[in-house]
Amino acid sequence: MKTIRIALLASAGLSLAACATTAPETAPPRVESAESAGSAATTQSEHDRLFALFADADERELKLNPISALFRGDMRYADRIGDFLTDEYNDASRVDAQSNLELLRAIDRSALDETDRLAYDVFAYNQQQALKGLTDEIIAVTEVRPVNHFSGFHTFYPTFASGQSAAPFKTVEDYENNLSRHENYIELNDRAIALFRDGLESGVLETRLTIGNVIEQLDTQIAMPLEDSPFWMPVKNFPDSFSAADKARLTEDYRAATQDIYAAHERMRDFLRDEYLARARTSVGLSQMKGGEALYRQLIESTTTLPLEPDYLHELGLSEVARIKTGLEEIKAEVGFEGTLDEFFDYVRTDPQFKPESREALTQSYYDIGKQVDAKIDELFSLTPAAPLEIRPYETFREEFSAGGSYESGAPDGSRPGVFYFNAYDLPSRLTTGNVTLYLHEGAPGHHFQISLAQENEALPAFMRFGGTTAFVEGWALYAETLGEEMGFFEDPWNRYGTLQDEQLRAMRLVVDTGLHSKGWTREQAIDFMLANSGMTRTEVVAEVERYIAIPSQALAYKVGALKIQELRQRAEQRLGEDFDIKAFHAQVLNTGGLPLPVLEAKIDRWIAARGS
């Protein structure tokens, strides 16, 4: 699953490329227009002009998205979350993307070196995608649905504000910045209610299913005693250096602020429960929502970086599901199970040997896998991140509605580790057969390697260090799962069973996501398809299907991206023969951030040609 940076943008109802500028009245000075830059350009190289544009655009993006800055360790705007969900934000973002493209066209791409041309192409792609996500047509069907159970500030902010995430709590100023962010968070909650009301008027509505889940999430948070809530954790962990007077003052301020947050959550919960839920749509797919068909096509291109048709993706998914099912039949025969494939799935679902014994045992299993991966990693990678990786279970307040695992990025300088989160909710529903591939995907060499290496590469412009397309980010992580074979994990047929089940999940996503949002499938139809074609438990399947309902198209990116990376590796192996170097291939894929797939393909083709010559 994607990183906190991507999750945050989804929470704000934004596409990854849509974070561009702050409101005009607060923006820093812009790069000069194409016309006025003429005389200055004569004293600047095209490289300098390009990177001046990148730097200016990045500064404006950070002011618009203070949380993104904070995750980088930039504290200049740490007293704000951001002014999301406003017309001013959208208008400034649109103007900024148009301006960036105009300024980019004034730079002679042919005068740039290969690395700079790559950056030029990615920047152009990002601005173009931002504009596609900022049309009046798209905003009209996204912003009036500002919260669901998978994408909402209410799912991100409690952990962020707890002291267990990127926000530091070392100084009195850090604590006061958090209080200021609390005020901004309350504004966002109330702003979301107003936008939901606009949707009631326009007829563009969130689903009854997702809103019901949000109500349950808010109920859970509201039911927590104030001093047990994540918002109170900084008070429990005051630095010893704080004076008694500061501790007393901040304790009272945090009590009042936390009470205000609880009141904001109650306002949101009461509105959704008493006014919105009954009018929310009972259908679950975008094609059944006003304006949803156009939105789904835009989302497909945004997440896969390719203009793919829903029907093509649906058929690709069905083909992959059939291929992987054959592999599962082979494992059934290998372990000597007599019975049908469905009976084999039921056996693995229910046999105690495949269940975690306890939260502690599940945690230890991931520690053990991490040590085994570390022992093998140098055989496949010459490029590894400086940031360490930590392994943690989700906090109890959010585990029920969280995915099986996720990754939170560390600090670019390695001072804060990346974190692999795993889900220990409802242990009897969890299967240990998938532990290896989950770690490879979310931890090393999956998200942790890709995201950390990009962040740590100071030669890249910031938008490439800290951005990334979903197809690349998730495609790499799914590709990383397949490296378990070369690491020796899949000599164990049960680990191989787990990885095929995980691959089957991503193949089924192509079928189910397009089924739900293009072909009118119901929630039950999607659940039945996944249960019939995999060994997943019903708890796992329901969580997955409700995720696809909440964030359409995101699930398509995994398989599309992984298939492209596998295709490029096969191409390199065939053309280079004995000269193929897996470490060098991985370095080429990872050393320039999360590229759009067409840009990645062109890069690898150039690399193959250069090595071949």
Coordinates of C-alpha atoms in Angstrom, one line a residue:
M1 CA 0.0 0.0 0.0
K2 CA 1.2 3.4 -0.7
T3 CA 3.1 5.7 1.5
I4 CA 1.8 8.2 3.9
R5 CA 2.5 11.0 1.4
I6 CA 0.2 9.4 -1.1
A7 CA -2.4 8.5 1.6
L8 CA -2.4 12.1 2.8
L9 CA -3.1 13.5 -0.7
A10 CA -5.9 11.0 -1.1
S11 CA -7.3 12.1 2.2
A12 CA -7.4 15.6 0.9
G13 CA -9.3 14.5 -2.2
L14 CA -6.4 15.3 -4.5
S15 CA -4.5 13.4 -7.1
L16 CA -0.8 12.9 -6.5
A17 CA 0.2 15.4 -9.1
A18 CA -2.3 18.0 -8.0
C19 CA -0.4 19.6 -5.2
A20 CA 1.2 22.6 -6.9
T21 CA 0.9 26.1 -5.3
T22 CA -0.4 28.1 -2.5
A23 CA -3.1 30.7 -2.9
P24 CA -1.8 33.6 -5.0
E25 CA -1.9 36.2 -2.2
T26 CA 0.5 34.1 -0.1
A27 CA 2.7 32.6 -2.8
P28 CA 6.4 33.4 -2.9
P29 CA 7.8 35.1 -6.0
R30 CA 7.3 33.1 -9.2
V31 CA 9.9 32.2 -11.8
E32 CA 9.7 34.9 -14.5
S33 CA 7.2 34.4 -17.3
A34 CA 8.5 33.0 -20.6
E35 CA 8.5 36.5 -22.2
S36 CA 10.2 38.4 -19.3
A37 CA 12.8 35.7 -18.8
G38 CA 14.4 36.4 -22.1
S39 CA 17.4 38.5 -21.1
A40 CA 18.1 36.6 -17.9
A41 CA 18.1 33.3 -19.8
T42 CA 21.1 34.4 -21.8
T43 CA 23.2 34.2 -18.7
Q44 CA 21.8 30.9 -17.5
S45 CA 22.3 27.4 -18.9
E46 CA 19.2 25.4 -19.8
H47 CA 20.0 23.2 -16.9
D48 CA 20.0 26.1 -14.5
R49 CA 16.7 27.4 -15.9
L50 CA 15.2 24.0 -15.6
F51 CA 16.2 23.5 -12.0
A52 CA 15.3 27.1 -11.1
L53 CA 11.8 26.2 -12.3
F54 CA 11.8 23.0 -10.3
A55 CA 13.0 24.8 -7.1
D56 CA 10.3 27.5 -7.4
A57 CA 7.5 25.0 -8.1
D58 CA 8.7 22.9 -5.2
E59 CA 8.7 25.9 -2.8
R60 CA 5.2 26.7 -3.8
E61 CA 4.1 23.1 -3.3
L62 CA 5.5 23.0 0.2
K63 CA 3.6 26.1 1.2
L64 CA 0.5 24.6 -0.1
N65 CA 1.1 21.2 1.5
P66 CA 2.8 21.8 4.9
I67 CA 2.5 18.2 6.0
S68 CA 4.6 17.1 3.0
A69 CA 7.2 19.6 4.0
L70 CA 7.1 18.3 7.6
F71 CA 7.6 14.7 6.4
R72 CA 10.8 15.9 4.7
G73 CA 12.0 17.5 8.0
D74 CA 11.2 21.0 6.8
M75 CA 9.6 22.8 9.7
R76 CA 8.9 26.3 8.2
Y77 CA 5.2 25.6 7.8
A78 CA 4.8 23.1 10.7
D79 CA 1.9 25.0 12.3
R80 CA -0.5 24.1 9.4
I81 CA -1.9 21.1 7.8
G82 CA -3.0 23.0 4.6
D83 CA -6.0 24.8 3.2
F84 CA -7.4 21.8 1.4
L85 CA -11.0 21.6 0.1
T86 CA -11.3 25.3 -1.0
D87 CA -11.8 27.0 -4.3
E88 CA -8.7 29.1 -3.7
Y89 CA -6.6 26.0 -3.4
N90 CA -7.9 24.5 -6.6
D91 CA -7.7 27.8 -8.6
A92 CA -4.1 28.4 -7.5
S93 CA -3.1 24.8 -8.3
R94 CA -4.6 25.1 -11.8
V95 CA -3.0 28.4 -12.5
D96 CA 0.3 27.1 -11.2
A97 CA 0.3 24.0 -13.3
Q98 CA -0.5 26.0 -16.5
S99 CA 2.3 28.5 -15.6
N100 CA 4.8 25.6 -15.0
L101 CA 4.0 24.1 -18.4
E102 CA 4.5 27.5 -20.1
L103 CA 7.8 28.0 -18.4
L104 CA 8.9 24.5 -19.2
R105 CA 8.2 24.9 -22.9
A106 CA 10.5 27.9 -23.0
I107 CA 13.4 25.7 -22.0
D108 CA 15.3 23.9 -24.9
R109 CA 14.9 20.2 -24.0
S110 CA 17.5 19.2 -26.7
A111 CA 20.2 21.2 -24.8
L112 CA 19.8 19.2 -21.7
D113 CA 21.7 16.0 -20.7
E114 CA 19.9 12.7 -20.4
T115 CA 19.2 13.0 -16.7
D116 CA 17.8 16.5 -17.1
R117 CA 15.6 15.4 -20.0
L118 CA 14.2 12.7 -17.8
A119 CA 13.4 15.3 -15.1
Y120 CA 11.9 17.5 -17.8
D121 CA 9.6 14.7 -19.0
V122 CA 8.4 13.7 -15.5
F123 CA 7.7 17.3 -14.6
A124 CA 5.7 17.9 -17.7
Y125 CA 3.8 14.7 -17.1
N126 CA 3.0 15.7 -13.5
Q127 CA 1.7 19.2 -14.5
Q128 CA -0.5 17.7 -17.3
Q129 CA -2.0 15.1 -14.9
A130 CA -2.6 17.9 -12.3
L131 CA -4.6 19.8 -14.9
K132 CA -6.7 16.7 -15.8
G133 CA -7.6 16.3 -12.1
L134 CA -8.5 20.0 -11.7
T135 CA -11.1 20.5 -14.4
D136 CA -14.5 21.8 -13.2
E137 CA -16.0 18.5 -14.3
I138 CA -13.7 16.4 -12.1
I139 CA -13.8 18.7 -9.1
A140 CA -17.6 18.7 -9.1
V141 CA -17.6 14.9 -8.5
T142 CA -14.7 14.7 -6.1
E143 CA -14.7 17.6 -3.6
V144 CA -18.4 17.0 -2.6
R145 CA -17.3 13.6 -1.4
P146 CA -14.4 14.7 0.8
V147 CA -14.3 11.8 3.3
N148 CA -14.7 8.0 3.2
H149 CA -13.4 5.3 5.5
F150 CA -10.2 4.9 3.5
S151 CA -9.4 8.4 2.5
G152 CA -10.1 10.9 5.2
F153 CA -8.1 13.2 7.5
H154 CA -9.8 11.5 10.4
T155 CA -7.9 8.3 9.6
F156 CA -4.5 10.0 9.1
Y157 CA -4.4 12.8 11.6
P158 CA -4.7 11.0 15.0
T159 CA -1.5 9.0 14.4
F160 CA 0.2 12.1 12.9
A161 CA -0.7 14.2 16.0
S162 CA 0.3 11.5 18.5
G163 CA 4.0 11.9 18.4
Q164 CA 4.4 8.5 16.7
S165 CA 4.8 9.9 13.2
A166 CA 6.7 12.5 11.3
A167 CA 5.8 15.5 13.5
P168 CA 8.5 16.1 16.1
F169 CA 7.7 16.7 19.8
K170 CA 11.0 17.8 21.2
T171 CA 10.5 21.5 21.9
V172 CA 7.8 23.8 23.3
E173 CA 7.4 25.2 19.8
D174 CA 6.8 21.7 18.4
Y175 CA 4.0 21.3 21.0
E176 CA 2.5 24.7 20.1
N177 CA 2.7 23.9 16.4
N178 CA 0.6 20.8 17.0
L179 CA -2.0 22.9 18.8
S180 CA -2.2 25.1 15.8
R181 CA -2.5 22.1 13.5
H182 CA -5.4 21.0 15.7
E183 CA -7.3 24.2 14.9
N184 CA -6.6 23.6 11.2
Y185 CA -7.8 20.0 11.5
I186 CA -11.1 21.2 13.0
E187 CA -11.5 23.7 10.1
L188 CA -11.1 20.8 7.7
N189 CA -13.7 18.7 9.4
D190 CA -16.2 21.5 9.3
R191 CA -15.3 22.3 5.7
A192 CA -15.9 18.7 4.8
I193 CA -19.4 18.8 6.3
A194 CA -20.2 21.9 4.1
L195 CA -19.0 20.1 1.0
F196 CA -21.1 17.1 1.8
R197 CA -24.1 19.4 2.0
D198 CA -23.2 20.8 -1.5
G199 CA -23.2 17.2 -2.8
L200 CA -26.7 16.7 -1.4
E201 CA -27.8 19.6 -3.5
S202 CA -25.9 18.6 -6.7
G203 CA -26.9 14.9 -6.4
V204 CA -23.2 13.7 -6.3
L205 CA -23.2 11.4 -3.3
E206 CA -20.8 9.1 -1.4
T207 CA -21.9 5.5 -0.9
R208 CA -24.0 4.4 2.1
L209 CA -21.5 1.7 2.7
T210 CA -18.5 4.0 3.0
I211 CA -20.3 6.6 5.1
G212 CA -21.5 3.9 7.4
N213 CA -17.9 2.9 7.9
V214 CA -16.9 6.5 8.6
I215 CA -19.6 6.8 11.3
E216 CA -18.3 3.6 12.9
Q217 CA -14.7 5.0 12.8
L218 CA -15.8 8.2 14.4
D219 CA -17.8 6.4 17.0
T220 CA -14.7 4.4 18.0
Q221 CA -12.6 7.6 18.3
I222 CA -15.3 9.4 20.3
A223 CA -15.7 6.5 22.7
M224 CA -12.1 6.7 23.8
P225 CA -11.4 8.4 27.1
L226 CA -9.8 11.7 26.3
E227 CA -6.5 10.7 28.1
D228 CA -6.3 7.4 26.2
S229 CA -6.7 9.1 22.8
P230 CA -3.7 9.6 20.4
F231 CA -4.2 13.4 20.7
W232 CA -3.2 13.1 24.4
M233 CA 0.0 11.1 23.9
P234 CA 2.3 14.1 23.6
V235 CA 1.2 15.1 27.1
K236 CA 2.2 11.7 28.4
N237 CA 5.6 12.1 26.8
F238 CA 6.8 15.6 27.7
P239 CA 10.6 15.9 27.3
D240 CA 12.4 16.1 30.7
S241 CA 13.8 19.4 29.6
F242 CA 10.4 21.1 29.8
S243 CA 9.8 23.3 32.8
A244 CA 7.0 22.6 35.3
A245 CA 5.2 25.8 34.2
D246 CA 5.4 24.8 30.5
K247 CA 4.1 21.3 31.3
A248 CA 1.2 22.6 33.3
R249 CA 0.3 25.2 30.6
L250 CA 0.5 22.7 27.7
T251 CA -1.5 20.1 29.7
E252 CA -4.4 22.5 30.0
D253 CA -4.1 23.7 26.4
Y254 CA -4.0 20.1 25.1
R255 CA -7.0 19.1 27.2
A256 CA -9.0 22.0 25.7
A257 CA -7.8 21.3 22.2
T258 CA -8.6 17.6 22.4
Q259 CA -12.1 18.4 23.7
D260 CA -12.5 20.6 20.7
I261 CA -11.4 17.8 18.4
Y262 CA -13.9 15.4 20.0
A263 CA -16.6 18.0 19.5
A264 CA -15.6 18.3 15.8
H265 CA -15.8 14.5 15.4
E266 CA -19.2 14.5 17.0
R267 CA -20.4 17.2 14.6
M268 CA -19.2 15.1 11.6
R269 CA -20.6 11.9 13.0
D270 CA -24.0 13.4 13.8
F271 CA -24.3 15.1 10.4
L272 CA -23.4 11.9 8.6
R273 CA -25.6 9.7 10.7
D274 CA -28.6 11.9 11.0
E275 CA -28.7 13.8 7.7
Y276 CA -26.4 12.2 5.1
L277 CA -26.6 8.5 5.5
A278 CA -30.2 8.0 4.5
R279 CA -29.6 10.0 1.3
A280 CA -26.2 8.4 0.4
R281 CA -26.4 6.2 -2.7
T282 CA -26.9 2.5 -2.2
S283 CA -24.9 1.7 -5.4
V284 CA -21.2 1.3 -4.9
G285 CA -19.7 1.9 -8.4
L286 CA -18.7 5.1 -10.0
S287 CA -20.5 4.3 -13.3
Q288 CA -23.8 4.5 -11.2
M289 CA -22.9 7.9 -9.8
K290 CA -23.6 11.2 -11.6
G291 CA -20.4 12.1 -13.5
G292 CA -18.8 8.9 -12.4
E293 CA -17.9 7.3 -15.7
A294 CA -15.7 10.3 -16.8
L295 CA -14.1 10.4 -13.3
Y296 CA -13.2 6.7 -13.5
R297 CA -11.5 7.1 -16.9
Q298 CA -9.5 10.0 -15.5
L299 CA -8.6 8.0 -12.4
I300 CA -7.4 5.0 -14.5
E301 CA -5.0 7.2 -16.4
S302 CA -3.8 8.9 -13.2
T303 CA -3.1 5.7 -11.3
T304 CA -1.7 3.5 -14.1
T305 CA 0.0 6.4 -16.1
L306 CA -1.5 4.8 -19.2
P307 CA -4.8 5.6 -21.1
L308 CA -6.2 2.1 -20.6
E309 CA -9.8 1.1 -21.3
P310 CA -11.8 -0.5 -18.4
D311 CA -12.7 -3.5 -20.7
Y312 CA -9.0 -4.1 -21.5
L313 CA -8.1 -4.2 -17.8
H314 CA -11.0 -6.4 -16.9
E315 CA -10.0 -9.0 -19.5
L316 CA -6.3 -8.8 -18.5
G317 CA -7.3 -9.5 -15.0
L318 CA -9.4 -12.5 -16.0
S319 CA -6.4 -13.9 -17.9
E320 CA -4.0 -13.4 -15.0
V321 CA -6.5 -15.0 -12.5
A322 CA -6.7 -18.1 -14.7
R323 CA -2.9 -18.3 -15.0
I324 CA -2.3 -18.0 -11.3
K325 CA -5.0 -20.4 -10.4
T326 CA -3.1 -23.0 -12.4
G327 CA 0.0 -22.4 -10.2
L328 CA -2.1 -22.9 -7.1
E329 CA -3.3 -26.2 -8.5
E330 CA 0.3 -27.2 -8.8
I331 CA 1.1 -26.4 -5.2
K332 CA -2.0 -28.4 -4.1
A333 CA -0.5 -31.4 -5.9
E334 CA 3.0 -30.8 -4.5
V335 CA 1.8 -30.9 -0.9
G336 CA -0.3 -34.0 -1.5
F337 CA -3.7 -32.5 -0.8
E338 CA -6.5 -34.6 -2.1
G339 CA -9.6 -32.6 -3.0
T340 CA -10.7 -29.6 -5.0
L341 CA -8.9 -26.3 -5.2
D342 CA -11.8 -24.7 -3.2
E343 CA -11.4 -27.4 -0.5
F344 CA -7.6 -26.7 -0.5
F345 CA -8.3 -23.0 0.1
D346 CA -10.7 -23.9 2.9
Y347 CA -8.1 -26.1 4.5
V348 CA -5.5 -23.3 4.5
R349 CA -8.1 -20.8 5.7
T350 CA -9.1 -22.9 8.7
D351 CA -6.1 -25.1 9.8
P352 CA -4.6 -23.8 13.0
Q353 CA -1.0 -24.3 11.7
F354 CA -1.5 -21.3 9.4
K355 CA -2.9 -18.9 12.1
P356 CA -0.7 -16.5 14.2
E357 CA -0.5 -17.8 17.8
S358 CA -0.5 -14.2 19.2
R359 CA 0.3 -10.6 18.4
E360 CA 3.7 -11.2 19.8
A361 CA 4.3 -14.3 17.7
L362 CA 3.1 -12.5 14.6
T363 CA 5.5 -9.6 15.3
Q364 CA 8.4 -12.0 15.8
S365 CA 7.7 -13.7 12.5
Y366 CA 8.2 -10.4 10.7
Y367 CA 11.4 -9.7 12.7
D368 CA 12.7 -13.1 11.5
I369 CA 11.7 -12.5 7.9
G370 CA 13.5 -9.2 8.0
K371 CA 16.7 -10.8 9.1
Q372 CA 16.5 -13.4 6.4
V373 CA 16.0 -10.7 3.7
D374 CA 18.9 -8.6 5.1
A375 CA 21.2 -11.7 4.6
K376 CA 20.2 -12.0 0.9
I377 CA 19.8 -8.4 -0.2
D378 CA 23.4 -7.8 -1.4
E379 CA 23.0 -10.6 -4.0
L380 CA 20.4 -8.5 -5.8
F381 CA 21.0 -4.9 -5.0
S382 CA 24.1 -2.7 -5.1
L383 CA 21.9 0.3 -4.2
T384 CA 20.4 0.2 -0.7
P385 CA 18.8 2.9 1.5
A386 CA 20.5 4.5 4.5
A387 CA 17.3 4.8 6.4
P388 CA 16.6 1.9 8.8
L389 CA 13.3 0.0 8.7
E390 CA 11.1 -0.6 11.8
I391 CA 8.3 -3.2 12.1
R392 CA 5.1 -2.3 14.0
P393 CA 1.5 -3.5 14.3
Y394 CA -1.2 -0.9 13.6
E395 CA -2.5 0.9 16.6
T396 CA -5.7 -0.6 17.9
F397 CA -7.8 2.5 17.2
R398 CA -7.3 2.1 13.4
E399 CA -6.5 -1.5 12.8
E400 CA -10.0 -2.7 12.1
F401 CA -10.4 -0.7 8.9
S402 CA -6.7 -0.8 7.8
A403 CA -5.2 -2.9 5.1
G404 CA -3.1 -6.0 5.9
G405 CA 0.0 -3.9 5.8
S406 CA 1.3 -0.5 4.8
Y407 CA 4.5 1.6 4.8
E408 CA 5.2 5.0 6.3
S409 CA 8.3 6.8 4.9
G410 CA 11.2 7.8 7.0
A411 CA 13.2 11.0 7.0
P412 CA 15.3 11.8 3.9
D413 CA 18.5 12.1 6.1
G414 CA 17.8 8.7 7.7
S415 CA 17.2 10.2 11.2
R416 CA 13.7 8.8 11.3
P417 CA 13.2 5.2 10.2
G418 CA 10.7 3.9 7.6
V419 CA 7.9 1.9 9.2
F420 CA 6.3 -1.3 8.0
Y421 CA 2.9 -1.6 9.7
F422 CA 1.1 -5.0 9.8
N423 CA -2.4 -5.7 10.9
A424 CA -3.0 -7.8 14.0
Y425 CA -6.8 -7.2 14.2
D426 CA -8.9 -10.4 14.4
L427 CA -5.9 -12.8 14.5
P428 CA -8.0 -15.9 13.6
S429 CA -8.7 -14.3 10.2
R430 CA -5.0 -13.8 9.5
L431 CA -2.9 -16.3 7.6
T432 CA 0.9 -16.7 8.1
T433 CA 1.4 -18.0 4.5
G434 CA 1.4 -14.4 3.3
N435 CA 3.9 -12.9 5.8
V436 CA 6.9 -13.2 3.5
T437 CA 5.4 -11.4 0.6
L438 CA 3.7 -8.8 2.7
Y439 CA 7.2 -7.9 4.2
L440 CA 8.8 -7.9 0.8
H441 CA 6.1 -5.6 -0.5
E442 CA 5.8 -3.1 2.3
G443 CA 9.3 -3.3 3.7
A444 CA 12.4 -4.4 2.0
P445 CA 13.1 -4.4 -0.9
G446 CA 9.6 -3.0 -1.7
H447 CA 8.3 0.4 -0.6
H448 CA 11.1 1.0 1.9
F449 CA 13.8 0.7 -0.8
Q450 CA 12.0 2.5 -3.5
I451 CA 10.8 5.5 -1.4
S452 CA 13.9 5.8 0.7
L453 CA 16.3 5.7 -2.2
A454 CA 14.4 8.4 -4.0
Q455 CA 14.3 10.6 -1.0
E456 CA 18.0 10.1 -0.3
N457 CA 19.1 11.0 -3.8
E458 CA 19.8 14.7 -3.5
A459 CA 20.8 14.9 -7.2
L460 CA 17.1 14.6 -8.1
P461 CA 14.8 17.6 -8.1
A462 CA 12.5 17.5 -5.1
F463 CA 9.4 16.5 -7.1
M464 CA 11.1 13.3 -8.1
R465 CA 12.6 12.6 -4.7
F466 CA 9.3 13.0 -2.9
G467 CA 6.7 12.3 -5.6
G468 CA 6.0 9.2 -7.6
T469 CA 3.3 7.6 -9.6
T470 CA 1.1 4.9 -8.1
A471 CA 1.8 2.5 -10.9
F472 CA 5.5 2.7 -10.3
V473 CA 5.4 2.8 -6.5
E474 CA 3.0 -0.1 -6.2
G475 CA 4.3 -1.9 -9.3
W476 CA 7.8 -2.0 -7.8
A477 CA 6.5 -3.3 -4.5
L478 CA 4.6 -6.1 -6.3
Y479 CA 7.6 -6.9 -8.4
A480 CA 9.7 -7.0 -5.2
E481 CA 7.5 -9.8 -3.9
T482 CA 8.6 -12.0 -6.8
L483 CA 12.2 -11.6 -5.6
G484 CA 11.4 -14.0 -2.8
E485 CA 12.1 -16.8 -5.3
E486 CA 15.7 -15.6 -5.9
M487 CA 16.1 -15.2 -2.1
G488 CA 15.1 -18.8 -1.5
F489 CA 11.9 -18.2 0.3
F490 CA 9.7 -20.0 -2.1
E491 CA 11.4 -23.4 -1.7
D492 CA 8.8 -23.7 1.0
P493 CA 5.6 -24.4 -0.8
W494 CA 3.5 -22.6 1.8
N495 CA 5.5 -19.4 1.2
R496 CA 5.0 -19.9 -2.5
Y497 CA 1.3 -20.5 -1.8
G498 CA 1.2 -17.1 0.0
T499 CA 3.0 -15.3 -2.8
L500 CA 0.7 -16.7 -5.5
Q501 CA -2.3 -15.8 -3.3
D502 CA -0.9 -12.2 -3.1
E503 CA -0.4 -12.1 -6.8
Q504 CA -3.9 -13.5 -7.3
L505 CA -5.2 -10.6 -5.2
R506 CA -3.6 -8.1 -7.5
A507 CA -4.9 -9.9 -10.6
M508 CA -8.4 -10.0 -9.1
R509 CA -8.2 -6.3 -8.4
L510 CA -8.2 -5.7 -12.1
V511 CA -11.4 -7.7 -12.5
V512 CA -13.2 -6.4 -9.4
D513 CA -12.2 -2.7 -9.6
T514 CA -13.4 -2.5 -13.2
G515 CA -16.4 -4.7 -12.4
L516 CA -17.5 -2.4 -9.6
H517 CA -16.8 0.9 -11.3
S518 CA -17.5 0.2 -15.0
K519 CA -19.7 -2.9 -15.2
G520 CA -22.1 -2.3 -12.4
W521 CA -21.1 -5.1 -10.1
T522 CA -22.5 -5.1 -6.6
R523 CA -20.4 -5.5 -3.4
E524 CA -21.6 -9.0 -3.0
Q525 CA -20.8 -9.9 -6.6
A526 CA -17.2 -8.7 -6.0
I527 CA -16.9 -10.6 -2.7
D528 CA -18.1 -13.8 -4.3
F529 CA -15.6 -13.5 -7.2
M530 CA -12.7 -13.1 -4.8
L531 CA -13.7 -15.9 -2.5
A532 CA -14.2 -18.2 -5.5
N533 CA -10.7 -17.5 -7.0
S534 CA -8.5 -17.3 -4.0
G535 CA -7.8 -18.6 -0.5
M536 CA -8.4 -15.3 1.2
T537 CA -10.6 -15.2 4.2
R538 CA -14.0 -13.4 4.1
T539 CA -12.7 -10.8 6.5
E540 CA -9.8 -10.0 4.2
V541 CA -12.0 -10.0 1.1
V542 CA -14.6 -7.6 2.6
A543 CA -11.9 -5.2 3.6
E544 CA -10.4 -5.3 0.1
V545 CA -13.7 -4.9 -1.7
E546 CA -14.7 -1.9 0.5
R547 CA -11.3 -0.4 -0.2
Y548 CA -11.9 -0.6 -4.0
I549 CA -15.3 1.0 -3.5
A550 CA -13.7 3.8 -1.4
I551 CA -10.7 4.6 -3.7
P552 CA -11.6 3.6 -7.3
S553 CA -8.7 2.7 -9.7
Q554 CA -5.9 2.8 -7.1
A555 CA -5.9 -1.0 -7.0
L556 CA -5.3 -1.2 -10.8
A557 CA -1.9 0.3 -10.5
Y558 CA -0.2 -2.7 -8.8
K559 CA -0.5 -5.3 -11.5
V560 CA -0.1 -2.8 -14.4
G561 CA 3.1 -1.5 -12.9
A562 CA 4.5 -4.9 -11.9
L563 CA 3.8 -6.4 -15.4
K564 CA 5.7 -3.4 -17.0
I565 CA 8.7 -3.9 -14.7
Q566 CA 8.8 -7.6 -15.3
E567 CA 8.4 -7.0 -19.1
L568 CA 11.4 -4.6 -19.0
R569 CA 13.5 -7.1 -17.0
Q570 CA 12.8 -9.8 -19.5
R571 CA 13.6 -7.5 -22.4
A572 CA 16.9 -6.6 -20.8
E573 CA 17.8 -10.3 -20.0
Q574 CA 17.0 -11.3 -23.6
R575 CA 18.9 -8.5 -25.3
L576 CA 21.9 -8.4 -23.0
G577 CA 22.3 -12.2 -22.4
E578 CA 25.3 -12.9 -20.3
D579 CA 26.0 -9.2 -19.9
F580 CA 22.7 -8.7 -17.9
D581 CA 23.4 -7.6 -14.3
I582 CA 20.4 -7.8 -12.0
K583 CA 22.0 -5.3 -9.5
A584 CA 22.5 -2.8 -12.3
F585 CA 19.0 -3.3 -13.6
H586 CA 17.5 -2.7 -10.1
A587 CA 19.7 0.4 -9.7
Q588 CA 18.4 1.8 -13.0
V589 CA 14.8 1.2 -12.0
L590 CA 15.2 2.7 -8.6
N591 CA 17.7 5.6 -8.9
T592 CA 15.4 8.2 -10.4
G593 CA 12.3 8.0 -8.3
G594 CA 8.8 6.8 -9.1
L595 CA 8.6 7.4 -12.9
P596 CA 5.5 7.3 -15.1
L597 CA 5.6 4.0 -16.9
P598 CA 6.2 5.4 -20.4
V599 CA 9.2 7.4 -19.1
L600 CA 10.6 4.4 -17.2
E601 CA 10.3 2.2 -20.4
A602 CA 12.1 4.8 -22.5
K603 CA 14.9 5.0 -19.8
I604 CA 15.4 1.3 -19.6
D605 CA 15.5 1.0 -23.4
R606 CA 18.3 3.6 -23.5
W607 CA 20.1 1.7 -20.8
I608 CA 19.8 -1.6 -22.7
A609 CA 21.1 0.0 -25.8
A610 CA 24.0 1.6 -24.1
R611 CA 25.1 -1.6 -22.4
G612 CA 24.6 -3.6 -25.5
S613 CA 26.9 -1.4 -27.5

